[in-house]
mmCIF file with all atom_site columns, C-alpha atoms in Angstrom:
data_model
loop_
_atom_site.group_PDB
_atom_site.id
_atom_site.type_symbol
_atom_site.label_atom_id
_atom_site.label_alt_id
_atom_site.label_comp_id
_atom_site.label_asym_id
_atom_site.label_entity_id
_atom_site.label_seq_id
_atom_site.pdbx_PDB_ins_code
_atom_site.Cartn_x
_atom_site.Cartn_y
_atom_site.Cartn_z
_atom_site.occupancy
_atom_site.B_iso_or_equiv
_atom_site.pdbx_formal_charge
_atom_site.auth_seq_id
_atom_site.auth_comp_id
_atom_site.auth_asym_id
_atom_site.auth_atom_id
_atom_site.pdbx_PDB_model_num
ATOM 1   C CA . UNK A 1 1   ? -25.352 -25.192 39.234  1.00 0.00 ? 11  UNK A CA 1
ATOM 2   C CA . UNK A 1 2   ? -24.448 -27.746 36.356  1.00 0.00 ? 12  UNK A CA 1
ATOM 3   C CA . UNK A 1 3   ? -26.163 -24.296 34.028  1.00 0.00 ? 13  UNK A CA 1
ATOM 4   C CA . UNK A 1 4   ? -24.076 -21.945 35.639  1.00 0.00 ? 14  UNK A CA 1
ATOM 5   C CA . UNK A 1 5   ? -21.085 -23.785 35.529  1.00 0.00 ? 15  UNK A CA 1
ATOM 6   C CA . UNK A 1 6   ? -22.154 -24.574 31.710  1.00 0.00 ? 16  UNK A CA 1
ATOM 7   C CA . UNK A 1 7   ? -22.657 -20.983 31.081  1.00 0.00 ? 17  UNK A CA 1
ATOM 8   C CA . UNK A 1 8   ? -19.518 -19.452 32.648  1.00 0.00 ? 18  UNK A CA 1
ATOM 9   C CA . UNK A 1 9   ? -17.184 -22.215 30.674  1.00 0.00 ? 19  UNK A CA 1
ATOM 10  C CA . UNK A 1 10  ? -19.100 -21.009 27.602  1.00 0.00 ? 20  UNK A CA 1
ATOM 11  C CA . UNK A 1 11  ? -18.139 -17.247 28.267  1.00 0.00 ? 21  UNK A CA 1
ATOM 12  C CA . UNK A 1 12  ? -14.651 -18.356 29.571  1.00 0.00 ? 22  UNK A CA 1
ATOM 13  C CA . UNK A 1 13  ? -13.885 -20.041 25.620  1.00 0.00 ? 23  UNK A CA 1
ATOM 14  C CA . UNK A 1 14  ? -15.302 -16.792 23.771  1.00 0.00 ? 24  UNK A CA 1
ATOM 15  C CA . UNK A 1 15  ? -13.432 -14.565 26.182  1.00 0.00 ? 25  UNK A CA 1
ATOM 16  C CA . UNK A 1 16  ? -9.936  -16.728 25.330  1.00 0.00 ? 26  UNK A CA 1
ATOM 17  C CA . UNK A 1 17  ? -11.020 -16.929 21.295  1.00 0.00 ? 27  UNK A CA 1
ATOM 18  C CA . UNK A 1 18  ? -11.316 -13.059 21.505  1.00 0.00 ? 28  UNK A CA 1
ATOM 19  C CA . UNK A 1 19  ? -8.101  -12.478 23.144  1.00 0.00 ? 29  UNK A CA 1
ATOM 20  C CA . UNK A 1 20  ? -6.194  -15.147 20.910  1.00 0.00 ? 30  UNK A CA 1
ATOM 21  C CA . UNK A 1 21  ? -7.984  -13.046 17.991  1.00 0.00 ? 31  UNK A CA 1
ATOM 22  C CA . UNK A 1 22  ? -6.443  -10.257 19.223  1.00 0.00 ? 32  UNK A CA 1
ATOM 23  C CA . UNK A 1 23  ? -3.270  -10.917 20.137  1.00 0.00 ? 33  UNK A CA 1
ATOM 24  C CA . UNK A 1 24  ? -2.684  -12.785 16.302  1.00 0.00 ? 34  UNK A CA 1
ATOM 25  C CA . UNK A 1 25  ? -3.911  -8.757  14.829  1.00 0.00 ? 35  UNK A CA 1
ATOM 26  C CA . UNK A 1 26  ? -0.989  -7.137  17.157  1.00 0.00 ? 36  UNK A CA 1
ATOM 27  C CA . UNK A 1 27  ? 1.394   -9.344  16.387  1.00 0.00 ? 37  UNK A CA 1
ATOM 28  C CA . UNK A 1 28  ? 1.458   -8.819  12.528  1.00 0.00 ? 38  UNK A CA 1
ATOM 29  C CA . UNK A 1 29  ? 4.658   -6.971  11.830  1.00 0.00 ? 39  UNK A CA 1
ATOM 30  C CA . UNK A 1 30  ? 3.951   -4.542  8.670   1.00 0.00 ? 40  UNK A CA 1
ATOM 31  C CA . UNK A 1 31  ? 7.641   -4.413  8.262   1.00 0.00 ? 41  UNK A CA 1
ATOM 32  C CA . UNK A 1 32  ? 8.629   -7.735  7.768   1.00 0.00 ? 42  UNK A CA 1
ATOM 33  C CA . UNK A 1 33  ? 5.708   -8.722  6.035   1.00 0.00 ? 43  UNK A CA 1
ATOM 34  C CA . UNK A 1 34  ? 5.385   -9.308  1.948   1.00 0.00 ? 44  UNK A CA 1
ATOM 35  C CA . UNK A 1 35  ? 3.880   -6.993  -0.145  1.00 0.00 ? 45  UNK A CA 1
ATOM 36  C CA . UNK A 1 36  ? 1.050   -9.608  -0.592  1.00 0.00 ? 46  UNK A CA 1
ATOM 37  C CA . UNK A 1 37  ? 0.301   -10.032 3.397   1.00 0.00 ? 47  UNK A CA 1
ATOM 38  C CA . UNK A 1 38  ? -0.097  -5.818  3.901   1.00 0.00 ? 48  UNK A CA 1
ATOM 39  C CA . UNK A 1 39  ? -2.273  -5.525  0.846   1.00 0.00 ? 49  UNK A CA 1
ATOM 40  C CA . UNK A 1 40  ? -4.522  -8.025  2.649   1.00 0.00 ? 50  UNK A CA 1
ATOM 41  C CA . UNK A 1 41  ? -4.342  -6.481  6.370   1.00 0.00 ? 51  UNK A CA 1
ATOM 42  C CA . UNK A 1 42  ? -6.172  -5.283  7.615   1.00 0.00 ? 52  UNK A CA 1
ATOM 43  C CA . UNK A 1 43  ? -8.621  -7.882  6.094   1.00 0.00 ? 53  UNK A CA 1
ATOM 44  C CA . UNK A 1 44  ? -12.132 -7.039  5.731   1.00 0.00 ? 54  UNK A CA 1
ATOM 45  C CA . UNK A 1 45  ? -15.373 -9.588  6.479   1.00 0.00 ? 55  UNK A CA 1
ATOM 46  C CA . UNK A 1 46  ? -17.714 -9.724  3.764   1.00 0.00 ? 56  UNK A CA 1
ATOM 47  C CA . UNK A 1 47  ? -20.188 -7.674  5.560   1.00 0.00 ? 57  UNK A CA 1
ATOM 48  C CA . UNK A 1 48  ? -18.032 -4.792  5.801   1.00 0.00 ? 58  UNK A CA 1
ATOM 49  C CA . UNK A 1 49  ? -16.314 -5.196  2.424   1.00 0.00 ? 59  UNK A CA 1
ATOM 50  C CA . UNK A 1 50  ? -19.098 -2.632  0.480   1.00 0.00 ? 60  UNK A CA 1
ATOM 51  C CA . UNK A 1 51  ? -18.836 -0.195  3.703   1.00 0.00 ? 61  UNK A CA 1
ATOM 52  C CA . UNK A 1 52  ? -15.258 0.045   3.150   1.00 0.00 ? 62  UNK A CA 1
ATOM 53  C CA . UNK A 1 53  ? -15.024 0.356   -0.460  1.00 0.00 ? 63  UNK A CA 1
ATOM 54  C CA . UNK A 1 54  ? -17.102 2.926   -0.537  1.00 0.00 ? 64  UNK A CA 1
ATOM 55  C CA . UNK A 1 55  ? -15.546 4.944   1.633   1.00 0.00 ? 65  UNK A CA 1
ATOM 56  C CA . UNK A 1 56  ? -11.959 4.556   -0.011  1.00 0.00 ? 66  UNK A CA 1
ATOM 57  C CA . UNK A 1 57  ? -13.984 5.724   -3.415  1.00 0.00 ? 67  UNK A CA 1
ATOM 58  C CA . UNK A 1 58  ? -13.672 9.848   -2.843  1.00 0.00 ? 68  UNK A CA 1
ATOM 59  C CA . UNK A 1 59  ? -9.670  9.011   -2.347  1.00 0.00 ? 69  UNK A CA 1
ATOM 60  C CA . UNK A 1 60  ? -9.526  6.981   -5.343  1.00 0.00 ? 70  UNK A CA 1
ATOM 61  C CA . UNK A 1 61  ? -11.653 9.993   -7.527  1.00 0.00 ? 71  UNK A CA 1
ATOM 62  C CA . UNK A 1 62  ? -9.217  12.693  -5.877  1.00 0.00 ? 72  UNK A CA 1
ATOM 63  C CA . UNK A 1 63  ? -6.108  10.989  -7.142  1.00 0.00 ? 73  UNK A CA 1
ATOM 64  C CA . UNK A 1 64  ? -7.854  10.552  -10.593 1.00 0.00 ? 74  UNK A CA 1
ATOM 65  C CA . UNK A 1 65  ? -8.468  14.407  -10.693 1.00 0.00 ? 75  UNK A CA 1
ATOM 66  C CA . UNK A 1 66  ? -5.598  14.935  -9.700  1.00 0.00 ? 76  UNK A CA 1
ATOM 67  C CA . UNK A 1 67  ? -4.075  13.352  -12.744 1.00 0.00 ? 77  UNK A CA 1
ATOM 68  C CA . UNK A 1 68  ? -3.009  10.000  -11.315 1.00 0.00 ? 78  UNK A CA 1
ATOM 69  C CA . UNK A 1 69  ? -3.380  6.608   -12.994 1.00 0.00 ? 79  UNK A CA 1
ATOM 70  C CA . UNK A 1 70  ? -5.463  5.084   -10.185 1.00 0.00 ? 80  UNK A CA 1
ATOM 71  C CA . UNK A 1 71  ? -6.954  1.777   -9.716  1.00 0.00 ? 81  UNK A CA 1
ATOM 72  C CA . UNK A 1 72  ? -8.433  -0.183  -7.350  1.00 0.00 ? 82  UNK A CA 1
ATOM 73  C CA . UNK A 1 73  ? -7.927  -3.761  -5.538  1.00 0.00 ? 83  UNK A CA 1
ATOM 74  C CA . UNK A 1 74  ? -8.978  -5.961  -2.963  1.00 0.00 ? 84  UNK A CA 1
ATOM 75  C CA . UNK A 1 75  ? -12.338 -5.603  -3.849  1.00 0.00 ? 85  UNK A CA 1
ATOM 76  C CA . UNK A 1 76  ? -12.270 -1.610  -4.295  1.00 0.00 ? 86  UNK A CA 1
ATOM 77  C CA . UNK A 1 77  ? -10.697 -1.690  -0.524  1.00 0.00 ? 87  UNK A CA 1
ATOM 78  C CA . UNK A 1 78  ? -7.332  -0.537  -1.700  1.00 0.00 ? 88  UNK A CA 1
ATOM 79  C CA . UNK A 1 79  ? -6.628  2.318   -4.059  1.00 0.00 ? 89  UNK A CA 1
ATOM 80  C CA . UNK A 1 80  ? -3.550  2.097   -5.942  1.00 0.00 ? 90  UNK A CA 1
ATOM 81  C CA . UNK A 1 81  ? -1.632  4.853   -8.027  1.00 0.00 ? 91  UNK A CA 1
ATOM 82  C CA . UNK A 1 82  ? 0.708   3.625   -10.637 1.00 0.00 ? 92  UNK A CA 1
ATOM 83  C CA . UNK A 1 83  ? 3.708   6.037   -12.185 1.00 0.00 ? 93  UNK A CA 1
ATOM 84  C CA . UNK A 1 84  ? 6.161   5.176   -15.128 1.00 0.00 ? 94  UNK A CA 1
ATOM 85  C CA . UNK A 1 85  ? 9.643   4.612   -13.916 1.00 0.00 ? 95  UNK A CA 1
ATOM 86  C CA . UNK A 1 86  ? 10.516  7.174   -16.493 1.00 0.00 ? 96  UNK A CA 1
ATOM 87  C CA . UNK A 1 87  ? 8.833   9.691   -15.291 1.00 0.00 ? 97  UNK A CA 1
ATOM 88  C CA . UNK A 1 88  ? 10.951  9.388   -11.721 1.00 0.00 ? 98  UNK A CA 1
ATOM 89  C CA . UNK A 1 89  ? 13.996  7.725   -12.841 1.00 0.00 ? 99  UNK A CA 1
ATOM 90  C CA . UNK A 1 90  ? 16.550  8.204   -15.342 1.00 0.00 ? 100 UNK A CA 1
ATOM 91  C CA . UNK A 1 91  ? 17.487  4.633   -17.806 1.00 0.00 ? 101 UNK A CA 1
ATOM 92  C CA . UNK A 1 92  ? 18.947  2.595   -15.113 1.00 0.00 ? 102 UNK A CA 1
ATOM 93  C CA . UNK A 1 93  ? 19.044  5.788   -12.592 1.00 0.00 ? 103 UNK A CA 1
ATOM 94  C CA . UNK A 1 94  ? 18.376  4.544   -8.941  1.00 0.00 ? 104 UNK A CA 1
ATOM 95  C CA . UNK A 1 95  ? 18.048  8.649   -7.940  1.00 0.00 ? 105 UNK A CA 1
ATOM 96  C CA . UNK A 1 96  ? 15.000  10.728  -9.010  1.00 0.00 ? 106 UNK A CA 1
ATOM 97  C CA . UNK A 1 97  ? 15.130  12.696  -12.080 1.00 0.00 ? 107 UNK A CA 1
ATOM 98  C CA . UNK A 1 98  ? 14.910  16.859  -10.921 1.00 0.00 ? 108 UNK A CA 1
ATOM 99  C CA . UNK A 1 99  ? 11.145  17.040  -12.362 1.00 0.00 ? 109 UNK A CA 1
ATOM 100 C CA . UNK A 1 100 ? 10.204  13.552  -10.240 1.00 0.00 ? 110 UNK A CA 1
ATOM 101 C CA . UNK A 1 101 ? 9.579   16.166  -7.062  1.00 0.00 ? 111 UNK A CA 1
ATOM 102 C CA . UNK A 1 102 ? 6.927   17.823  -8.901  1.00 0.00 ? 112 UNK A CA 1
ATOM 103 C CA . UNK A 1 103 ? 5.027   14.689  -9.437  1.00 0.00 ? 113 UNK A CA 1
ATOM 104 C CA . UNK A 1 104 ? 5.556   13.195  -5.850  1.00 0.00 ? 114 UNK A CA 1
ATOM 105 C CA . UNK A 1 105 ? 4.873   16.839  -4.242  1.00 0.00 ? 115 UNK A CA 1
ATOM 106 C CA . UNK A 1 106 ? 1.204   16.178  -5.828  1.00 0.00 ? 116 UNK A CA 1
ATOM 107 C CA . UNK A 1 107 ? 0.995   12.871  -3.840  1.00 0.00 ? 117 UNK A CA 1
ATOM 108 C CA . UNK A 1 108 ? 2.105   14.562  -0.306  1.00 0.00 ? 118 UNK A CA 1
ATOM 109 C CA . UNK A 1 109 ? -1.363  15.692  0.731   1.00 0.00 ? 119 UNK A CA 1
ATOM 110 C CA . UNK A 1 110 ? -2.606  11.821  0.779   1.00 0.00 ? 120 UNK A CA 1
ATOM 111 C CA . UNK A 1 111 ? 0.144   10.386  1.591   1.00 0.00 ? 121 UNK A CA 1
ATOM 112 C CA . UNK A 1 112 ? 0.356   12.169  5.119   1.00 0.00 ? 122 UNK A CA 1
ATOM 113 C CA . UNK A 1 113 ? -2.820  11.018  5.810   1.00 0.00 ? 123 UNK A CA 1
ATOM 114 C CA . UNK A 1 114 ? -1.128  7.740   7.832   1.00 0.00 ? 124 UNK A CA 1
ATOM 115 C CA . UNK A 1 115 ? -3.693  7.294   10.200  1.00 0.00 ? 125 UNK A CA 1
ATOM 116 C CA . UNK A 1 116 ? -5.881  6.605   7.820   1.00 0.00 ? 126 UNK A CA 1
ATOM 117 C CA . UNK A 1 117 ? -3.541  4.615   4.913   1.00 0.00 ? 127 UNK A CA 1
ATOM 118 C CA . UNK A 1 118 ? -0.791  2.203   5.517   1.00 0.00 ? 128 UNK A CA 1
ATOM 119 C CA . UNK A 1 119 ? 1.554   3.261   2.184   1.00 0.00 ? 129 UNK A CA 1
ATOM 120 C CA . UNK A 1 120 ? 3.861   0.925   0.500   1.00 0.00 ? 130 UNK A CA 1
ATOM 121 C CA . UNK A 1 121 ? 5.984   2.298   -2.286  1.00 0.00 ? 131 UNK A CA 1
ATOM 122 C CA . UNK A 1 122 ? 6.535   -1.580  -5.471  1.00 0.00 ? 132 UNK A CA 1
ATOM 123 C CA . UNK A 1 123 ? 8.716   -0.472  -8.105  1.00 0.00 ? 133 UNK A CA 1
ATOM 124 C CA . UNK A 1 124 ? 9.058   -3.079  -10.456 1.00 0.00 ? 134 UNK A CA 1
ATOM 125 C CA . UNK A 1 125 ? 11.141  -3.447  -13.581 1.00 0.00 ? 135 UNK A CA 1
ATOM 126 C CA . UNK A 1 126 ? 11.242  -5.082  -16.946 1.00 0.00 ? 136 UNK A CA 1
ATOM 127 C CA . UNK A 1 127 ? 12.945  -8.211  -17.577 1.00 0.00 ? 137 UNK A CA 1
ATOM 128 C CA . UNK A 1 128 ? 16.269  -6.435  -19.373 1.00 0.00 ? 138 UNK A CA 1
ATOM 129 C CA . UNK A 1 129 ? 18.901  -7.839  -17.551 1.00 0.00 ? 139 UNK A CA 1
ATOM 130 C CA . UNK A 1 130 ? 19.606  -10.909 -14.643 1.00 0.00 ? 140 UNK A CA 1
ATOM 131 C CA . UNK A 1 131 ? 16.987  -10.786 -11.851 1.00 0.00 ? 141 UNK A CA 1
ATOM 132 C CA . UNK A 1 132 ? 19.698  -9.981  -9.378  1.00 0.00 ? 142 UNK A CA 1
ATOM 133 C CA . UNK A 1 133 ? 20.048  -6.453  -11.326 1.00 0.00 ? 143 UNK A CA 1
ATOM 134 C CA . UNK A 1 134 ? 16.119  -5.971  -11.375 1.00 0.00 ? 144 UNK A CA 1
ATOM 135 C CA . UNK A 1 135 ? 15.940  -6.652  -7.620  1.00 0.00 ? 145 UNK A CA 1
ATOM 136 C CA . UNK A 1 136 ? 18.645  -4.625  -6.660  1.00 0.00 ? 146 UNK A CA 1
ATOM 137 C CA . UNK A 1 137 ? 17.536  -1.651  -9.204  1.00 0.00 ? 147 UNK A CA 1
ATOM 138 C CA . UNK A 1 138 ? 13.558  -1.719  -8.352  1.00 0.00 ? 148 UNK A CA 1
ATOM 139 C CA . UNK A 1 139 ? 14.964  -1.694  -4.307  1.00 0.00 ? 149 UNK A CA 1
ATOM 140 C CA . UNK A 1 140 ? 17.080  1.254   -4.598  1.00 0.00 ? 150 UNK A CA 1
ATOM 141 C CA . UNK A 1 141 ? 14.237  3.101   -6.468  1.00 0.00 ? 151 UNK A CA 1
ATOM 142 C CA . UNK A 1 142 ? 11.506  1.851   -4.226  1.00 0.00 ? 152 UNK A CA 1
ATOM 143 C CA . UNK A 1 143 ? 14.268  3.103   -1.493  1.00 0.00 ? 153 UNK A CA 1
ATOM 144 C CA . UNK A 1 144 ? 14.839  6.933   -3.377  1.00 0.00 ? 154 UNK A CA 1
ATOM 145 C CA . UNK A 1 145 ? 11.043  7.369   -3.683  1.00 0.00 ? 155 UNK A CA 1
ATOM 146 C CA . UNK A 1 146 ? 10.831  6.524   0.570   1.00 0.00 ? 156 UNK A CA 1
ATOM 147 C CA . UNK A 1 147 ? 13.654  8.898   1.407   1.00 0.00 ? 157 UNK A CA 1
ATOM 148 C CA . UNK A 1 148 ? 12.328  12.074  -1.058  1.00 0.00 ? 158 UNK A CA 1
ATOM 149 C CA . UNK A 1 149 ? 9.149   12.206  1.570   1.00 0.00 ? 159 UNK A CA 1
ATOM 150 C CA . UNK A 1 150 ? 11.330  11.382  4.631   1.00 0.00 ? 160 UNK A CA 1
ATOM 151 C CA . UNK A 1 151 ? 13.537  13.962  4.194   1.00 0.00 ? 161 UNK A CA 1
ATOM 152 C CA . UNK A 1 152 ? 10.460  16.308  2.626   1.00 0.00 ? 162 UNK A CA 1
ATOM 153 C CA . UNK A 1 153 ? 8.826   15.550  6.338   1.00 0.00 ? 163 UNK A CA 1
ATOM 154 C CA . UNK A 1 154 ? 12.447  16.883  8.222   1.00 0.00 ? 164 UNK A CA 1
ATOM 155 C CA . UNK A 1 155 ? 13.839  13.197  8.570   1.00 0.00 ? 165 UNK A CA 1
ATOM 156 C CA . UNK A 1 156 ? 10.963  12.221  10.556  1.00 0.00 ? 166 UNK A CA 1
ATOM 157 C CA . UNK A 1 157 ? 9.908   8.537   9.933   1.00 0.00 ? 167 UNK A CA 1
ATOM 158 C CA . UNK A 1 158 ? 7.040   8.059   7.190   1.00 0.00 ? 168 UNK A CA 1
ATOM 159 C CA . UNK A 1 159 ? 5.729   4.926   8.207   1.00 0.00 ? 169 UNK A CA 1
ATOM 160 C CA . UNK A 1 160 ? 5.582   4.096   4.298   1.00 0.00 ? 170 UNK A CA 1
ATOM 161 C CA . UNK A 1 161 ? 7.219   0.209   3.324   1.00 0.00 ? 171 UNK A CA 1
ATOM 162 C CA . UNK A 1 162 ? 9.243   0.028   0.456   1.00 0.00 ? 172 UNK A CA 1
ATOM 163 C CA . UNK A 1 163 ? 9.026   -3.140  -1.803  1.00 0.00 ? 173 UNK A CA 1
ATOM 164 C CA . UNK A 1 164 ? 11.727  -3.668  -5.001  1.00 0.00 ? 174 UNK A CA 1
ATOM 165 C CA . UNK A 1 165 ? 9.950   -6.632  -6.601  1.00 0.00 ? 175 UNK A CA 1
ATOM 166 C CA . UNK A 1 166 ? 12.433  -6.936  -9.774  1.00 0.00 ? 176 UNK A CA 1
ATOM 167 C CA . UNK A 1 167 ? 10.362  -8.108  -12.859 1.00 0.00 ? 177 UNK A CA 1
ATOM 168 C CA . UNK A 1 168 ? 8.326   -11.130 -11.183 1.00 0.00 ? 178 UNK A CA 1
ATOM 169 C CA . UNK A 1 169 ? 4.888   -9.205  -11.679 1.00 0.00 ? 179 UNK A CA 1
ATOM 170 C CA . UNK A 1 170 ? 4.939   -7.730  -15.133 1.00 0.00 ? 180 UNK A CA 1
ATOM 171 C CA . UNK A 1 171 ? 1.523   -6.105  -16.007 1.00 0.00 ? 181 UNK A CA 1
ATOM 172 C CA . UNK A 1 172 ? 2.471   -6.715  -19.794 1.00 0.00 ? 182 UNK A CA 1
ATOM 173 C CA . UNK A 1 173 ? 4.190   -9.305  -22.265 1.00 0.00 ? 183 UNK A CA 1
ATOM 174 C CA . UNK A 1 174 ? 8.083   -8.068  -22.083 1.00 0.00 ? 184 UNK A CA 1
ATOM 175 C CA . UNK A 1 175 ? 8.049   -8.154  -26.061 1.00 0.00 ? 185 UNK A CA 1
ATOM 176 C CA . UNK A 1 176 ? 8.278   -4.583  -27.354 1.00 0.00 ? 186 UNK A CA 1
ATOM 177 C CA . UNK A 1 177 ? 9.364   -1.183  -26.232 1.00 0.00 ? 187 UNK A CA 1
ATOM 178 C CA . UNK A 1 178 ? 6.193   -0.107  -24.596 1.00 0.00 ? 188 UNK A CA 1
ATOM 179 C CA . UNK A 1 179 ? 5.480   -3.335  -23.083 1.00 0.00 ? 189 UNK A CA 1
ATOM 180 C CA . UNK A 1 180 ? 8.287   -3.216  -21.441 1.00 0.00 ? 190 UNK A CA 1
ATOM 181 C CA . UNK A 1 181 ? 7.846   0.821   -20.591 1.00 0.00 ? 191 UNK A CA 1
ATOM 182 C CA . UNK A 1 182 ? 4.429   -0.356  -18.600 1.00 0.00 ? 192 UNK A CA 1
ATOM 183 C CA . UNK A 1 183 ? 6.237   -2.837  -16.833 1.00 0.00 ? 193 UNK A CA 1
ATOM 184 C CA . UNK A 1 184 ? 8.777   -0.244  -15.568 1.00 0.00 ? 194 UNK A CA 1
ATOM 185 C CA . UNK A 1 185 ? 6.365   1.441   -13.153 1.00 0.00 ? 195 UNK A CA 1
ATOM 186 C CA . UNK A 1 186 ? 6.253   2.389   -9.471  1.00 0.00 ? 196 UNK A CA 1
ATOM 187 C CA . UNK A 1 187 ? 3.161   1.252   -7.639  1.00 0.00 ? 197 UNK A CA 1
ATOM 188 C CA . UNK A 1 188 ? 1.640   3.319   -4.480  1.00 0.00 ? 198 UNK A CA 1
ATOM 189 C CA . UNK A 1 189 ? -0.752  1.461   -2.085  1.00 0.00 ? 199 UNK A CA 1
ATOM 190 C CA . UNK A 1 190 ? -2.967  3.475   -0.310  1.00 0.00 ? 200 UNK A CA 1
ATOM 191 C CA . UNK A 1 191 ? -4.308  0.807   2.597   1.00 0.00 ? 201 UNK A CA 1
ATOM 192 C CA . UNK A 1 192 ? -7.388  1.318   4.662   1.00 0.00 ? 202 UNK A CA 1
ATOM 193 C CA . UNK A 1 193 ? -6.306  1.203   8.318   1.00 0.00 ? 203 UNK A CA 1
ATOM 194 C CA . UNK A 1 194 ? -7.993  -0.711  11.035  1.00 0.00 ? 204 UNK A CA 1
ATOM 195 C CA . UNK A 1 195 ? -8.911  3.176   12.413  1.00 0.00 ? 205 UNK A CA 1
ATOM 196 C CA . UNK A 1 196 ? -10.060 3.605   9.100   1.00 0.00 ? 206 UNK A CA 1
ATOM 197 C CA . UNK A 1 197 ? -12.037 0.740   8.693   1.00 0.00 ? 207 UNK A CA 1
ATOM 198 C CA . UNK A 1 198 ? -14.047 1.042   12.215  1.00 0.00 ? 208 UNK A CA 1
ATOM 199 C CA . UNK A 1 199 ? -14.359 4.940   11.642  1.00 0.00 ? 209 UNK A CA 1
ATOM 200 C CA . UNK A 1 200 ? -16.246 3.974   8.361   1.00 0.00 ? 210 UNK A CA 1
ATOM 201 C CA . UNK A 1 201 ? -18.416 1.272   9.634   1.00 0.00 ? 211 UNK A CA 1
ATOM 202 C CA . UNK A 1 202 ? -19.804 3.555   12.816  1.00 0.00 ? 212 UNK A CA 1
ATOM 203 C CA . UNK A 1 203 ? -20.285 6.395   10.389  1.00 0.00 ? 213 UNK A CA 1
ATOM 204 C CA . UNK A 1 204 ? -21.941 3.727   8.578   1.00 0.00 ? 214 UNK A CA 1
ATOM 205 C CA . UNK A 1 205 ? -23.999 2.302   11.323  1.00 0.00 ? 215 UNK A CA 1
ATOM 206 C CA . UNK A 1 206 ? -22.742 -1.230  11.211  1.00 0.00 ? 216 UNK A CA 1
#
């Protein structure tokens, strides 16, 4: 009896672990989260990580063909496309230049694809000027870029999460023109899903 007892108090603690495992995944709110937390989540285990990666590569060698600047992070998990600000945006311009359609139109095919990518849409921004300018401009442009495919998809909610980080993450020193050029840059996070993820792992077999 003392066994059974034992046994069903063991089963009781996993059952209550699970469900408090659970419940912490459903309540993380994409929305109010930082850039930083959705990059990470849907986190990975290490025995997954490889699975996953690999099946993100054929996205990431798509957008390279298709003449992106691509890269990868979180461990090859999350593909990310970078574009110059000045290819979007007018100096100082917080609406997109006429020719910035043509670029995003190339991105539309992936981008739809939310069931399998959570999106976010960083602009960031040199240090020219106060950092309450930089926030305000990289958040109206992050802001333009999320309304061109909301209004491309008939005002129908995107799902995509906007970030204006100002100049706090510069990929460059902020000395010289071009330096500050690659600075000025809008970032697009393609995510692997928690649908994603399992889909790859059983098509793995793990």
């Amino acid at each position: 009896m003392k066994i059974l007892s034992a046994l069903l108090l063991t089963a009781s603690l996993m059952l209550g672990c699970a469900s408090a495992a659970a419940q912490k995944a459903s309540d993380f709110d994409a929305y109010s989260a930082t850039i930083e937390e959705n990059i990470n989540h849907p986190s990975v285990g290490n025995k997954h990580a490889v699975t996953v990666s690999e099946a993100m590569a054929p996205l990431a060698r798509t957008l390279r063909k298709a003449g992106f600047a691509t890269a990868t992070t979180r461990a090859d998990q999350v593909v990310v496309v970078t574009i110059p600000c000045s290819d979007l945006f007018a100096p100082n311009a917080t609406e997109l230049k006429p020719g910035a359609k043509a670029i995003l139109e190339k991105l539309k095919p992936y981008m739809k694809r939310t069931d399998n990518y959570k999106v976010l849409i960083a602009v960031h921004a040199d240090n020219t000027g106060d950092a309450t300018y930089a926030d305000r401009l990289t958040s109206d442009r992050a802001t333009a870029v999320d309304e061109y495919f909301y209004h491309d998809a008939g005002n129908e909610e995107t799902g995509f999460i906007p970030y204006g980080l100002g100049a706090d993450e510069p990929v460059a020193s902020n000395i010289g023109v071009n330096n500050r050029a690659r600075n000025r840059r809008v970032e697009i996070y393609f995510v692997p899903t928690q649908g994603f993820i399992d889909k790859a792992r059983k098509n793995k077999g793990v």
